[in-house]
Amino acid sequence: MENLNPQQKEAVLAPPGANLVLAGAGSGKTRVLVHRVLRLLAEGLAPNRILAITFTNKAAGEMRERLFASLEEGARGIWVGTFHAVCARILRAEAEAAGLSPGFTIFSRGECLTLVKRCMAAANISEERYPPRSVLDQVGRRKTSPAEDSEPAPFSVDATALKITPAYERALRDVGAVDFDDLLARPLQMFRRHPEVLRKYQERFEEILVDEYQDTNPAQDELVALLSRAHGRVFAVGDDDQGIYGWRGARVENILGFERRFAGARVFRLEENYRSSGAILGLASRIMGGAGARLEKRLFTRKAAGEAVCYLAAANAEEEAEAVIKRLIESGAGGEIPWGEAAVFYRINTQSRALEEAARRRGIPYQVVKGQRFFDRAEVQDLAAYLRLLIRPDDGAAFSRVVNRPPRGLGPERLKAIAREDASGVTTADAEAALNEGRLRGNAAENLRLLLDTLKALTSFRAGPARLIEAILDRTGYRAWVEGAMRGSASVERRRAAARAIEGAQEFVAAARAFEERIQEEEGVSPESDEAKTLFLEELALMGEADELSGESGALSLMTLHAAKGLEFAAVGVVGVQEGLVPLGRSKDDPASLDEERRLLYVGVTRAKKFLCLSWARERRPDGKKESWATRPSRFLEGLGPELIKKVGDHAPAQRRAPRGFDSRRDAGDSRYADILAEAKAAPHQKEKSAPAIPPAALGPFAPGARVKHKKFGLGVIRSREGTGDRTTVSVEFEKAGPRKLVLKYAPLSPADEGVDGGENRAV
Ligand code: ATP
Ligand code: MG
């Protein structure tokens, strides 16, 4: 308790009931929450009666570590995790009441995306017009914000989502899987149907603590309200100025309506910021000062003003990256500030490239916290599918995924001979039957027999996930396959992908090992049990972007502004603080989105402790483009004087240079940033209310520069693109087949991904 100021102490000691700590960034909210847990335990509350919900798994891990460090045995049994993890745990325990099989699988986003694409293809819906990612988001939105269900606008993403939902749900059910949004929606359904189950949990959790409450969605808010009803004890902390997930269904109203929802709630304010220098805090306050509706908060620091915040104007993204990294070095990064204490944030993932190059040139160790989550890597999914098969041999999706990886002469055509009519995947039983009935012959049959035998042998192999994965790598021929590709492949690209796959497989084994240690130590679960395998797969599926950040690596961190939430660094750079990126293109038409963009900048700025540098590039060249788009500084920094921000370079809006074929008479607004928008295809603001003639996002995965795969011609890169609608053509340079011109609508093209064949490139 000595480490807390009087306001913080008061919150930590708040009497049982509903309590809300509503306070600005860096004021110690998370610290208060952790202390509250320690306090409850010290007062004798049994650990298993506490439920603490964090925003990322990483934060949960850190909290667990802190609790274990201060209490050792004392914290065993405590429930700490994200909403999704906690819900998964409840669903596992109550599978029957929830109408699920106990070994149900959680589909990662990548797997759900594959499903959505399949459903869209079956319904003849163009992926170009309706980006599958947005469709998937919308399917989820309807599950977690049911009250907002409304008639979708015709031809909207929402209408598409509604249309494919039945097929999508059926496909999930067929393979005994749930998606992320089910994890939240299913417990709510179950609690409504089975009040006795709800009662059990209501009585069990005497106090529920939630961090980052401003980013809860309606389903999460409802869960907290339901679960806390027996004891009425909720301890929530958050900051309405940091709500940045509205586009994903979060509702800032949940924190603002807390007092109404939880009768008799006390609200605590914290006003001292312990994180940032005076200069940084001053700028942050001014940025939020320009926002629309918000709660006014006082925030002060006792720290000195420190170094001025700078705002650099660079000619282009490359110079920008170079300049920001140079400034970080000048401020002490890599010297008195270790690289592990420095970070650069950006709005969309593709912006990392210039930064990576700049870091590489200077030999600076760096880590990119990617939008492509670990689990979505092809090799990780392959190995996870093998592991799933060992738990559930009837998992058709898993079997179909790995049956030809490594290649066994069992491609899609051959599989048709094995599959039952209308089944969504081939199971081991189908394969067995096909062999017995002699429906498959020759090498393919032999290979299939070998695979089935190997799987059988592995199923009876008693070992923890780590050793099992090693065994899978060795005995299924997977390792040999990838290593062979790394050495023998003719294409550099393939060799690189194979090398990455090997790395991914190693990381996967390491993750399994760390997991085994933890569950044994903390939960007393034997790594060799089936439960351990299930829990490991679950943990993987639930891993989020921020979880990839390694604190000990001593490397400069590169990540999106979204991923930076809750973190802090001694020295911070934010690149692309300019119109089109911050705020992101189309959000300017919608005041609510615009405010969210402002909050996003606020979140980024308030991560910095000592040094902060913002920047923008006068010309930005979207991926694979020769032309560049001229732009201007972010409106969020307009009119700020030199006492708040030190401008470096030429900040006058750059002359727009119209690229070839660009109609300069058109409104400079959206189309000017068409490409930046196309890159951010999964981005928040595609509400599609009034779709413009060519929604920029519709360039989708087939924008120039994109890597694609053609059924017949193989891998290639899109060089250019012409026409609109059904007449759109693309010129593709294929690795093997050379240049071809194709009509997009009819060409069997799909995005080619990183890794062996997985990969995504999201805005957040
Ligand atoms: P955010 O809104 O960004 O999540 P927060 O309100 O959760 O921030 P914390 O991360 O808990 O803030 O705290 C910010 C920093 O201030 C941390 O480094 C924390 O250790 C430190 N801190 C918090 N309270 C105190 C205190 N009373 N004395 C010294 N340092 C403190
Ligand atoms: Mg916090």
Short mmCIF file of C-alpha atoms and ligand atoms in Angstrom, two decimals, residues 30 211-212 566, ligand 2:
data_model
loop_
_atom_site.label_atom_id
_atom_site.label_comp_id
_atom_site.label_asym_id
_atom_site.label_seq_id
_atom_site.Cartn_x
_atom_site.Cartn_y
_atom_site.Cartn_z
CA THR A 30 -4.24 -1.03 -13.66
CA ASP A 211 -9.70 -3.50 -16.61
CA GLU A 212 -10.27 -1.22 -19.66
CA GLY A 566 -2.24 -0.35 -21.81
MG MG B 2 -4.05 0.37 -17.55
#
